[in-house]
Amino acid sequence: MKKIVIVGAGTGGTAVANKLRKALPRDEWAITVIDRDDNHVYQPGLLFVPFGLCSVNSIIKSRKRYISGGIDFIIDPLKRINYEKNRVETEGGTFDYDWLIIGTGCRLAPEENEGLMDEWGENAFSFYTPETAARLSNVIANFSGGKLVMSVAALPFKCPVAPIEFIFLADWYFRQKGIRDKVELTLSTPFIQCMPNWPKGRLVMQEAARSKNITLVTDFVLSEVSREGKYIKSFKGEQVEYDLLVIVPTNVGDDVIVESGLDDGSTYVPTDKHTLKALNHKNIYVIGDATNIPTSKAGSVAHYEAEIITDNLLREISGKEPEPAYDGHSTCFIVSEKGKSFLVDFNYETQPLFGKFPLPLIGPFDLLKETRINWGGKLGFEWLYWNIMLPGKKMLLPPTLTMAGKKESPF
Ligand SMILES: Cc1cc2nc3c(=O)[nH]c(=O)nc-3n(C[C@H](O)[C@H](O)[C@H](O)COP(=O)(O)OP(=O)(O)OC[C@H]3O[C@@H](n4cnc5c(N)ncnc54)[C@H](O)[C@@H]3O)c2cc1C
């Protein structure tokens, strides 16, 4: 019996496991998936928790429920990946593999940011985990005015659009509450121009922020949080004062990756950006946030990659070379207030453009435009996630970007 081991049963690990189980005969291939717990969090839902738009309980489901029959699901923290022996070690056992897929994602590391732990849970909060999002929701509900700063500590971090969505929703939330004039909203970000290098997209986002009276502080890489001074400081020496700090701390890959010698010093696994195979490892693929490839760390990306990795692994099993098929495709809704959202679709080479998605001329979604139908898409994404993406069902759309329906200008 040949063995595939998948470490991490998150968005990417679950989808690729289910796809492979459908494609490979059960009497020839054993598939094992390992995760530290049985709580699958629908992470996009975390954005809504601080504003009372969804509860933490509603976005956490049993991982087991989404892992197909015929796959062994092991709940046990990883200890080490011994790639020389083709073996994964957990706290409770060892698992030999012929092929390994790494899907261990990334985590918040607030301890990496000077001064942040002094304020963590007191005046500094994140919405990136269920626990911290729930705590932030109480704080936001009781915030009666002052300087609210949304800060991204450093690049790369997962879901590069979530901080701008957060600050847009904060504008909506405090307007509803009738205290918007008492709240100063600021977004500080390491991006040079508020967004990744998206010339057209960033103009749209900058205009949206301007119309909502949100201050953008760009090219700001966090060097320090000062509890005494109530300010954050960048490596260039710029300071931004806060009363309430909402922060995406430095993100890092899992410790096991580093301790197993699988990273390149960045805590992420060096990965071929087109085949998704680990560089220097002939029997390892990498999916989702654990890679070092230059596209968004996003669920849509992990989903597209699951399709590419399945195809490439099947090719290799049948003696063929993996295809350099992945193009960095990423698709993200960007909520602008409750009831409206933008949408972007891009890859390594093509920045977000205007037009319709997914069907040319018809849509129903509008690219780089704020619409109610896009908001419906953002809400519908949750259904798609649990019912199509995680079970590894085939989507009607290809995993790579299509130019059909896209245009350079909004007119
Ligand atoms: C607030 C927020 C909003 C987001 N919004 C969107 C959005 O709108 N659209 C979008 O596409 N994406 C969004 N994302 C990003 C998306 O959720 C992630 O990019 C995606 O889940 C990455 O999938 P993954 O499989 O790489 O990692 P994950 O889904 O994080 O899974 C990694 C798994 O590995 C396991 N693991 C790690 N280390 C170990 C270990 N040592 N032992 C055992 N198990 C281990 C973890 O428990 C986890 O289950 C958002 C993320 C956040 C935080």
PDB file of C-alpha atoms in Angstrom, residues 37-307:
ATOM      1  CA  ASP A  37      -7.588  19.597  16.857  1.00  0.00           C
ATOM      2  CA  ASP A  38     -11.061  18.966  15.463  1.00  0.00           C
ATOM      3  CA  ASN A  39     -12.147  22.616  15.127  1.00  0.00           C
ATOM      4  CA  HIS A  40     -12.309  23.862  11.561  1.00  0.00           C
ATOM      5  CA  VAL A  41     -12.718  27.650  11.607  1.00  0.00           C
ATOM      6  CA  TYR A  42     -14.282  29.414   8.625  1.00  0.00           C
ATOM      7  CA  GLN A  43     -11.734  32.243   8.912  1.00  0.00           C
ATOM      8  CA  PRO A  44     -13.426  34.796   6.598  1.00  0.00           C
ATOM      9  CA  GLY A  45     -16.296  34.844   9.137  1.00  0.00           C
ATOM     10  CA  LEU A  46     -13.897  36.251  11.784  1.00  0.00           C
ATOM     11  CA  LEU A  47     -14.139  39.659  10.099  1.00  0.00           C
ATOM     12  CA  PHE A  48     -17.808  39.905  11.073  1.00  0.00           C
ATOM     13  CA  VAL A  49     -17.433  38.819  14.724  1.00  0.00           C
ATOM     14  CA  PRO A  50     -16.225  42.171  16.162  1.00  0.00           C
ATOM     15  CA  PHE A  51     -19.269  43.942  14.700  1.00  0.00           C
ATOM     16  CA  GLY A  52     -21.834  41.451  15.990  1.00  0.00           C
ATOM     17  CA  LEU A  53     -22.586  40.303  12.422  1.00  0.00           C
ATOM     18  CA  CYS A  54     -21.795  36.684  13.229  1.00  0.00           C
ATOM     19  CA  SER A  55     -20.954  34.557  16.253  1.00  0.00           C
ATOM     20  CA  VAL A  56     -17.801  32.530  16.734  1.00  0.00           C
ATOM     21  CA  ASN A  57     -19.820  29.350  17.322  1.00  0.00           C
ATOM     22  CA  SER A  58     -21.492  29.599  13.928  1.00  0.00           C
ATOM     23  CA  ILE A  59     -18.158  29.498  12.048  1.00  0.00           C
ATOM     24  CA  ILE A  60     -16.511  26.531  13.785  1.00  0.00           C
ATOM     25  CA  LYS A  61     -17.368  23.000  12.682  1.00  0.00           C
ATOM     26  CA  SER A  62     -15.928  19.550  13.233  1.00  0.00           C
ATOM     27  CA  ARG A  63     -13.077  18.835  10.832  1.00  0.00           C
ATOM     28  CA  LYS A  64     -14.088  15.157  10.792  1.00  0.00           C
ATOM     29  CA  ARG A  65     -17.394  16.034   9.204  1.00  0.00           C
ATOM     30  CA  TYR A  66     -15.580  17.454   6.162  1.00  0.00           C
ATOM     31  CA  ILE A  67     -13.032  14.677   5.681  1.00  0.00           C
ATOM     32  CA  SER A  68     -14.341  11.950   3.361  1.00  0.00           C
ATOM     33  CA  GLY A  69     -14.673   8.291   4.270  1.00  0.00           C
ATOM     34  CA  GLY A  70     -11.558   6.316   3.362  1.00  0.00           C
ATOM     35  CA  ILE A  71      -9.220   8.976   4.808  1.00  0.00           C
ATOM     36  CA  ASP A  72      -7.595   8.428   8.220  1.00  0.00           C
ATOM     37  CA  PHE A  73      -7.957  11.571  10.265  1.00  0.00           C
ATOM     38  CA  ILE A  74      -5.507  11.814  13.157  1.00  0.00           C
ATOM     39  CA  ILE A  75      -5.914  14.450  15.851  1.00  0.00           C
ATOM     40  CA  ASP A  76      -2.443  14.934  17.283  1.00  0.00           C
ATOM     41  CA  PRO A  77       0.008  17.872  17.261  1.00  0.00           C
ATOM     42  CA  LEU A  78       2.929  17.466  14.862  1.00  0.00           C
ATOM     43  CA  LYS A  79       6.378  17.225  16.381  1.00  0.00           C
ATOM     44  CA  ARG A  80       8.645  16.937  13.376  1.00  0.00           C
ATOM     45  CA  ILE A  81       8.774  16.191   9.682  1.00  0.00           C
ATOM     46  CA  ASN A  82      11.734  13.916   9.069  1.00  0.00           C
ATOM     47  CA  TYR A  83      12.024  14.336   5.300  1.00  0.00           C
ATOM     48  CA  GLU A  84      15.176  12.248   5.110  1.00  0.00           C
ATOM     49  CA  LYS A  85      13.247   9.223   6.369  1.00  0.00           C
ATOM     50  CA  ASN A  86       9.932  10.195   4.685  1.00  0.00           C
ATOM     51  CA  ARG A  87       8.305  10.221   8.092  1.00  0.00           C
ATOM     52  CA  VAL A  88       6.033  12.530  10.064  1.00  0.00           C
ATOM     53  CA  GLU A  89       6.265  12.436  13.847  1.00  0.00           C
ATOM     54  CA  THR A  90       3.401  13.542  16.081  1.00  0.00           C
ATOM     55  CA  GLU A  91       3.187  13.653  19.861  1.00  0.00           C
ATOM     56  CA  GLY A  92       1.625  10.178  19.806  1.00  0.00           C
ATOM     57  CA  GLY A  93       2.969   8.337  16.776  1.00  0.00           C
ATOM     58  CA  THR A  94       4.899   8.172  13.506  1.00  0.00           C
ATOM     59  CA  PHE A  95       3.548   8.138   9.972  1.00  0.00           C
ATOM     60  CA  ASP A  96       5.631   7.041   6.992  1.00  0.00           C
ATOM     61  CA  TYR A  97       4.806   8.470   3.594  1.00  0.00           C
ATOM     62  CA  ASP A  98       5.545   8.109  -0.080  1.00  0.00           C
ATOM     63  CA  TRP A  99       4.173  11.603  -0.704  1.00  0.00           C
ATOM     64  CA  LEU A 100       3.756  14.442   1.772  1.00  0.00           C
ATOM     65  CA  ILE A 101       1.549  17.501   1.396  1.00  0.00           C
ATOM     66  CA  ILE A 102       2.263  20.364   3.789  1.00  0.00           C
ATOM     67  CA  GLY A 103      -0.754  22.505   4.664  1.00  0.00           C
ATOM     68  CA  THR A 104       0.156  23.834   8.104  1.00  0.00           C
ATOM     69  CA  GLY A 105      -0.828  27.447   7.309  1.00  0.00           C
ATOM     70  CA  CYS A 106       0.525  30.372   9.301  1.00  0.00           C
ATOM     71  CA  ARG A 107      -0.130  31.780  12.755  1.00  0.00           C
ATOM     72  CA  LEU A 108      -0.096  35.098  14.584  1.00  0.00           C
ATOM     73  CA  ALA A 109       3.124  35.853  16.464  1.00  0.00           C
ATOM     74  CA  PRO A 110       2.376  38.933  18.619  1.00  0.00           C
ATOM     75  CA  GLU A 111       5.451  38.081  20.695  1.00  0.00           C
ATOM     76  CA  GLU A 112       7.553  39.087  17.666  1.00  0.00           C
ATOM     77  CA  ASN A 113       6.373  42.713  17.865  1.00  0.00           C
ATOM     78  CA  GLU A 114       8.163  44.834  20.452  1.00  0.00           C
ATOM     79  CA  GLY A 115       5.861  46.119  23.181  1.00  0.00           C
ATOM     80  CA  LEU A 116       2.762  44.433  21.785  1.00  0.00           C
ATOM     81  CA  MET A 117       2.425  41.853  24.562  1.00  0.00           C
ATOM     82  CA  ASP A 118       2.234  44.730  27.095  1.00  0.00           C
ATOM     83  CA  GLU A 119      -0.966  45.895  25.415  1.00  0.00           C
ATOM     84  CA  TRP A 120      -2.274  42.519  24.139  1.00  0.00           C
ATOM     85  CA  GLY A 121      -5.789  41.923  25.423  1.00  0.00           C
ATOM     86  CA  GLU A 122      -5.871  45.336  27.149  1.00  0.00           C
ATOM     87  CA  ASN A 123      -5.771  47.999  24.437  1.00  0.00           C
ATOM     88  CA  ALA A 124      -4.550  45.856  21.536  1.00  0.00           C
ATOM     89  CA  PHE A 125      -6.677  43.143  19.942  1.00  0.00           C
ATOM     90  CA  SER A 126      -6.821  41.100  16.769  1.00  0.00           C
ATOM     91  CA  PHE A 127      -9.768  39.643  14.908  1.00  0.00           C
ATOM     92  CA  TYR A 128      -7.671  36.880  13.310  1.00  0.00           C
ATOM     93  CA  THR A 129      -8.497  34.076  15.769  1.00  0.00           C
ATOM     94  CA  PRO A 130     -11.854  33.080  17.293  1.00  0.00           C
ATOM     95  CA  GLU A 131     -10.707  33.927  20.851  1.00  0.00           C
ATOM     96  CA  THR A 132      -9.278  37.344  19.984  1.00  0.00           C
ATOM     97  CA  ALA A 133     -12.174  38.235  17.647  1.00  0.00           C
ATOM     98  CA  ALA A 134     -14.698  37.463  20.405  1.00  0.00           C
ATOM     99  CA  ARG A 135     -12.803  39.657  22.887  1.00  0.00           C
ATOM    100  CA  LEU A 136     -12.609  42.470  20.349  1.00  0.00           C
ATOM    101  CA  SER A 137     -16.373  42.364  19.810  1.00  0.00           C
ATOM    102  CA  ASN A 138     -16.934  43.298  23.488  1.00  0.00           C
ATOM    103  CA  VAL A 139     -14.397  46.096  23.250  1.00  0.00           C
ATOM    104  CA  ILE A 140     -15.911  47.548  20.061  1.00  0.00           C
ATOM    105  CA  ALA A 141     -19.416  47.390  21.548  1.00  0.00           C
ATOM    106  CA  ASN A 142     -18.217  49.508  24.482  1.00  0.00           C
ATOM    107  CA  PHE A 143     -16.025  51.923  22.499  1.00  0.00           C
ATOM    108  CA  SER A 144     -17.565  55.359  22.836  1.00  0.00           C
ATOM    109  CA  GLY A 145     -15.028  57.405  20.921  1.00  0.00           C
ATOM    110  CA  GLY A 146     -11.343  58.126  20.310  1.00  0.00           C
ATOM    111  CA  LYS A 147      -8.592  56.956  18.009  1.00  0.00           C
ATOM    112  CA  LEU A 148      -9.106  53.475  16.582  1.00  0.00           C
ATOM    113  CA  VAL A 149      -6.069  52.308  14.628  1.00  0.00           C
ATOM    114  CA  MET A 150      -6.098  49.171  12.484  1.00  0.00           C
ATOM    115  CA  SER A 151      -2.461  48.220  12.029  1.00  0.00           C
ATOM    116  CA  VAL A 152      -0.739  45.516  10.013  1.00  0.00           C
ATOM    117  CA  ALA A 153       2.656  44.774  11.563  1.00  0.00           C
ATOM    118  CA  ALA A 154       4.557  43.278   8.637  1.00  0.00           C
ATOM    119  CA  LEU A 155       4.390  41.446   5.312  1.00  0.00           C
ATOM    120  CA  PRO A 156       3.441  38.764   4.443  1.00  0.00           C
ATOM    121  CA  PHE A 157       0.183  38.181   6.324  1.00  0.00           C
ATOM    122  CA  LYS A 158      -2.889  36.148   5.552  1.00  0.00           C
ATOM    123  CA  CYS A 159      -5.838  37.717   3.778  1.00  0.00           C
ATOM    124  CA  PRO A 160      -4.210  40.991   2.700  1.00  0.00           C
ATOM    125  CA  VAL A 161      -7.617  42.635   2.210  1.00  0.00           C
ATOM    126  CA  ALA A 162      -9.073  41.830   5.671  1.00  0.00           C
ATOM    127  CA  PRO A 163      -7.610  44.923   7.445  1.00  0.00           C
ATOM    128  CA  ILE A 164      -9.129  47.319   4.906  1.00  0.00           C
ATOM    129  CA  GLU A 165     -12.456  45.451   5.208  1.00  0.00           C
ATOM    130  CA  PHE A 166     -12.215  45.833   8.992  1.00  0.00           C
ATOM    131  CA  ILE A 167     -11.691  49.599   8.864  1.00  0.00           C
ATOM    132  CA  PHE A 168     -14.523  50.006   6.301  1.00  0.00           C
ATOM    133  CA  LEU A 169     -16.861  47.993   8.543  1.00  0.00           C
ATOM    134  CA  ALA A 170     -15.781  50.068  11.562  1.00  0.00           C
ATOM    135  CA  ASP A 171     -16.875  53.186   9.649  1.00  0.00           C
ATOM    136  CA  TRP A 172     -20.261  51.560   8.937  1.00  0.00           C
ATOM    137  CA  TYR A 173     -20.621  50.305  12.538  1.00  0.00           C
ATOM    138  CA  PHE A 174     -19.943  53.632  14.232  1.00  0.00           C
ATOM    139  CA  ARG A 175     -22.182  55.460  11.723  1.00  0.00           C
ATOM    140  CA  GLN A 176     -25.038  53.072  12.656  1.00  0.00           C
ATOM    141  CA  LYS A 177     -24.352  53.756  16.304  1.00  0.00           C
ATOM    142  CA  GLY A 178     -24.494  57.510  15.681  1.00  0.00           C
ATOM    143  CA  ILE A 179     -20.983  58.159  17.059  1.00  0.00           C
ATOM    144  CA  ARG A 180     -18.896  58.227  13.877  1.00  0.00           C
ATOM    145  CA  ASP A 181     -17.967  61.875  14.511  1.00  0.00           C
ATOM    146  CA  LYS A 182     -16.404  60.818  17.828  1.00  0.00           C
ATOM    147  CA  VAL A 183     -14.201  58.092  16.286  1.00  0.00           C
ATOM    148  CA  GLU A 184     -10.995  58.737  14.309  1.00  0.00           C
ATOM    149  CA  LEU A 185     -10.280  55.781  12.017  1.00  0.00           C
ATOM    150  CA  THR A 186      -6.765  55.044  10.741  1.00  0.00           C
ATOM    151  CA  LEU A 187      -5.336  52.127   8.761  1.00  0.00           C
ATOM    152  CA  SER A 188      -1.566  51.696   9.002  1.00  0.00           C
ATOM    153  CA  THR A 189      -0.104  49.192   6.580  1.00  0.00           C
ATOM    154  CA  PRO A 190       3.290  48.090   5.272  1.00  0.00           C
ATOM    155  CA  PHE A 191       1.936  48.188   1.705  1.00  0.00           C
ATOM    156  CA  ILE A 192       3.383  51.136  -0.182  1.00  0.00           C
ATOM    157  CA  GLN A 193      -0.063  52.247  -1.336  1.00  0.00           C
ATOM    158  CA  CYS A 194      -2.676  50.729   1.009  1.00  0.00           C
ATOM    159  CA  MET A 195      -2.996  47.541  -1.059  1.00  0.00           C
ATOM    160  CA  PRO A 196      -0.640  45.092  -2.735  1.00  0.00           C
ATOM    161  CA  ASN A 197       0.875  46.320  -5.974  1.00  0.00           C
ATOM    162  CA  TRP A 198      -2.462  46.828  -7.700  1.00  0.00           C
ATOM    163  CA  PRO A 199      -2.319  50.155  -9.608  1.00  0.00           C
ATOM    164  CA  LYS A 200      -6.035  50.186 -10.503  1.00  0.00           C
ATOM    165  CA  GLY A 201      -7.323  48.472  -7.377  1.00  0.00           C
ATOM    166  CA  ARG A 202      -5.532  50.721  -4.963  1.00  0.00           C
ATOM    167  CA  LEU A 203      -6.990  53.891  -6.554  1.00  0.00           C
ATOM    168  CA  VAL A 204     -10.474  52.463  -5.999  1.00  0.00           C
ATOM    169  CA  MET A 205      -9.634  51.541  -2.382  1.00  0.00           C
ATOM    170  CA  GLN A 206      -7.966  54.886  -1.656  1.00  0.00           C
ATOM    171  CA  GLU A 207     -11.035  56.726  -2.956  1.00  0.00           C
ATOM    172  CA  ALA A 208     -13.330  54.522  -0.827  1.00  0.00           C
ATOM    173  CA  ALA A 209     -11.200  55.264   2.273  1.00  0.00           C
ATOM    174  CA  ARG A 210     -11.188  58.999   1.490  1.00  0.00           C
ATOM    175  CA  SER A 211     -14.980  59.093   1.103  1.00  0.00           C
ATOM    176  CA  LYS A 212     -15.329  57.374   4.496  1.00  0.00           C
ATOM    177  CA  ASN A 213     -12.908  59.812   6.173  1.00  0.00           C
ATOM    178  CA  ILE A 214     -10.405  57.059   6.994  1.00  0.00           C
ATOM    179  CA  THR A 215      -6.743  58.053   7.304  1.00  0.00           C
ATOM    180  CA  LEU A 216      -4.326  55.781   5.451  1.00  0.00           C
ATOM    181  CA  VAL A 217      -0.767  55.523   6.733  1.00  0.00           C
ATOM    182  CA  THR A 218       1.175  53.493   4.182  1.00  0.00           C
ATOM    183  CA  ASP A 219       4.690  52.044   3.970  1.00  0.00           C
ATOM    184  CA  PHE A 220       4.486  51.599   7.759  1.00  0.00           C
ATOM    185  CA  VAL A 221       6.314  48.518   9.056  1.00  0.00           C
ATOM    186  CA  LEU A 222       5.746  48.209  12.797  1.00  0.00           C
ATOM    187  CA  SER A 223       8.828  48.503  14.996  1.00  0.00           C
ATOM    188  CA  GLU A 224       7.224  49.124  18.383  1.00  0.00           C
ATOM    189  CA  VAL A 225       3.998  49.437  20.349  1.00  0.00           C
ATOM    190  CA  SER A 226       4.350  51.934  23.204  1.00  0.00           C
ATOM    191  CA  ARG A 227       2.038  51.245  26.114  1.00  0.00           C
ATOM    192  CA  GLU A 228       3.148  54.414  27.925  1.00  0.00           C
ATOM    193  CA  GLY A 229       2.884  56.725  24.918  1.00  0.00           C
ATOM    194  CA  LYS A 230      -0.175  54.955  23.403  1.00  0.00           C
ATOM    195  CA  TYR A 231       1.389  55.009  19.972  1.00  0.00           C
ATOM    196  CA  ILE A 232       2.750  52.620  17.388  1.00  0.00           C
ATOM    197  CA  LYS A 233       6.045  53.419  15.699  1.00  0.00           C
ATOM    198  CA  SER A 234       7.439  52.362  12.330  1.00  0.00           C
ATOM    199  CA  PHE A 235      11.030  51.462  11.517  1.00  0.00           C
ATOM    200  CA  LYS A 236      11.243  54.830   9.749  1.00  0.00           C
ATOM    201  CA  GLY A 237      10.343  56.566  13.029  1.00  0.00           C
ATOM    202  CA  GLU A 238       6.778  57.565  12.131  1.00  0.00           C
ATOM    203  CA  GLN A 239       4.340  57.474  15.074  1.00  0.00           C
ATOM    204  CA  VAL A 240       0.566  56.930  15.098  1.00  0.00           C
ATOM    205  CA  GLU A 241      -1.385  57.446  18.328  1.00  0.00           C
ATOM    206  CA  TYR A 242      -4.186  55.098  19.359  1.00  0.00           C
ATOM    207  CA  ASP A 243      -6.762  54.607  22.062  1.00  0.00           C
ATOM    208  CA  LEU A 244      -7.761  51.217  20.680  1.00  0.00           C
ATOM    209  CA  LEU A 245      -5.296  49.231  18.590  1.00  0.00           C
ATOM    210  CA  VAL A 246      -6.639  46.502  16.309  1.00  0.00           C
ATOM    211  CA  ILE A 247      -3.677  44.652  14.937  1.00  0.00           C
ATOM    212  CA  VAL A 248      -2.544  41.910  12.597  1.00  0.00           C
ATOM    213  CA  PRO A 249       0.694  40.953  14.358  1.00  0.00           C
ATOM    214  CA  THR A 250       3.599  39.450  12.441  1.00  0.00           C
ATOM    215  CA  ASN A 251       2.488  36.190  10.787  1.00  0.00           C
ATOM    216  CA  VAL A 252       4.815  33.191  10.773  1.00  0.00           C
ATOM    217  CA  GLY A 253       4.749  29.654   9.411  1.00  0.00           C
ATOM    218  CA  ASP A 254       4.321  26.774  11.849  1.00  0.00           C
ATOM    219  CA  ASP A 255       7.184  26.071  14.268  1.00  0.00           C
ATOM    220  CA  VAL A 256       7.367  22.459  13.041  1.00  0.00           C
ATOM    221  CA  ILE A 257       8.365  23.705   9.578  1.00  0.00           C
ATOM    222  CA  VAL A 258      11.258  25.653  11.048  1.00  0.00           C
ATOM    223  CA  GLU A 259      12.286  22.943  13.506  1.00  0.00           C
ATOM    224  CA  SER A 260      12.254  20.343  10.711  1.00  0.00           C
ATOM    225  CA  GLY A 261      14.575  22.464   8.566  1.00  0.00           C
ATOM    226  CA  LEU A 262      11.980  22.869   5.826  1.00  0.00           C
ATOM    227  CA  ASP A 263      11.944  26.676   5.643  1.00  0.00           C
ATOM    228  CA  ASP A 264      14.372  29.113   4.046  1.00  0.00           C
ATOM    229  CA  GLY A 265      14.743  31.347   7.090  1.00  0.00           C
ATOM    230  CA  SER A 266      11.366  32.984   6.411  1.00  0.00           C
ATOM    231  CA  THR A 267       9.364  30.300   8.341  1.00  0.00           C
ATOM    232  CA  TYR A 268       7.640  29.383   5.039  1.00  0.00           C
ATOM    233  CA  VAL A 269       8.427  26.435   2.773  1.00  0.00           C
ATOM    234  CA  PRO A 270      10.286  27.345  -0.445  1.00  0.00           C
ATOM    235  CA  THR A 271       7.836  26.239  -3.128  1.00  0.00           C
ATOM    236  CA  ASP A 272       7.843  26.247  -6.926  1.00  0.00           C
ATOM    237  CA  LYS A 273       5.271  28.948  -7.681  1.00  0.00           C
ATOM    238  CA  HIS A 274       3.923  27.113 -10.737  1.00  0.00           C
ATOM    239  CA  THR A 275       4.032  23.394  -9.851  1.00  0.00           C
ATOM    240  CA  LEU A 276       3.525  23.905  -6.062  1.00  0.00           C
ATOM    241  CA  LYS A 277       6.178  21.322  -5.344  1.00  0.00           C
ATOM    242  CA  ALA A 278       8.585  21.979  -2.464  1.00  0.00           C
ATOM    243  CA  LEU A 279      11.898  23.098  -3.927  1.00  0.00           C
ATOM    244  CA  ASN A 280      14.611  20.543  -3.147  1.00  0.00           C
ATOM    245  CA  HIS A 281      12.156  17.794  -2.147  1.00  0.00           C
ATOM    246  CA  LYS A 282      11.138  15.268  -4.756  1.00  0.00           C
ATOM    247  CA  ASN A 283       8.082  13.936  -2.872  1.00  0.00           C
ATOM    248  CA  ILE A 284       6.646  16.995  -1.083  1.00  0.00           C
ATOM    249  CA  TYR A 285       3.948  19.443  -2.243  1.00  0.00           C
ATOM    250  CA  VAL A 286       2.947  22.575  -0.326  1.00  0.00           C
ATOM    251  CA  ILE A 287      -0.481  24.179  -0.197  1.00  0.00           C
ATOM    252  CA  GLY A 288      -1.953  27.445   1.092  1.00  0.00           C
ATOM    253  CA  ASP A 289      -0.438  29.807   3.637  1.00  0.00           C
ATOM    254  CA  ALA A 290       2.542  27.525   4.352  1.00  0.00           C
ATOM    255  CA  THR A 291       4.162  28.304   0.959  1.00  0.00           C
ATOM    256  CA  ASN A 292       6.463  31.225   0.207  1.00  0.00           C
ATOM    257  CA  ILE A 293       4.927  31.896  -3.222  1.00  0.00           C
ATOM    258  CA  PRO A 294       4.230  35.530  -4.162  1.00  0.00           C
ATOM    259  CA  THR A 295       0.438  35.524  -4.154  1.00  0.00           C
ATOM    260  CA  SER A 296      -2.144  36.197  -1.417  1.00  0.00           C
ATOM    261  CA  LYS A 297      -2.360  33.906   1.562  1.00  0.00           C
ATOM    262  CA  ALA A 298      -6.077  33.273   0.995  1.00  0.00           C
ATOM    263  CA  GLY A 299      -8.648  30.497   1.078  1.00  0.00           C
ATOM    264  CA  SER A 300      -9.426  30.982  -2.611  1.00  0.00           C
ATOM    265  CA  VAL A 301      -5.743  30.447  -3.375  1.00  0.00           C
ATOM    266  CA  ALA A 302      -5.613  27.248  -1.276  1.00  0.00           C
ATOM    267  CA  HIS A 303      -8.677  26.027  -3.130  1.00  0.00           C
ATOM    268  CA  TYR A 304      -7.229  26.720  -6.603  1.00  0.00           C
ATOM    269  CA  GLU A 305      -3.950  25.136  -5.504  1.00  0.00           C
ATOM    270  CA  ALA A 306      -5.756  21.977  -4.337  1.00  0.00           C
ATOM    271  CA  GLU A 307      -6.808  21.367  -7.920  1.00  0.00           C
TER     272      GLU A 307
END
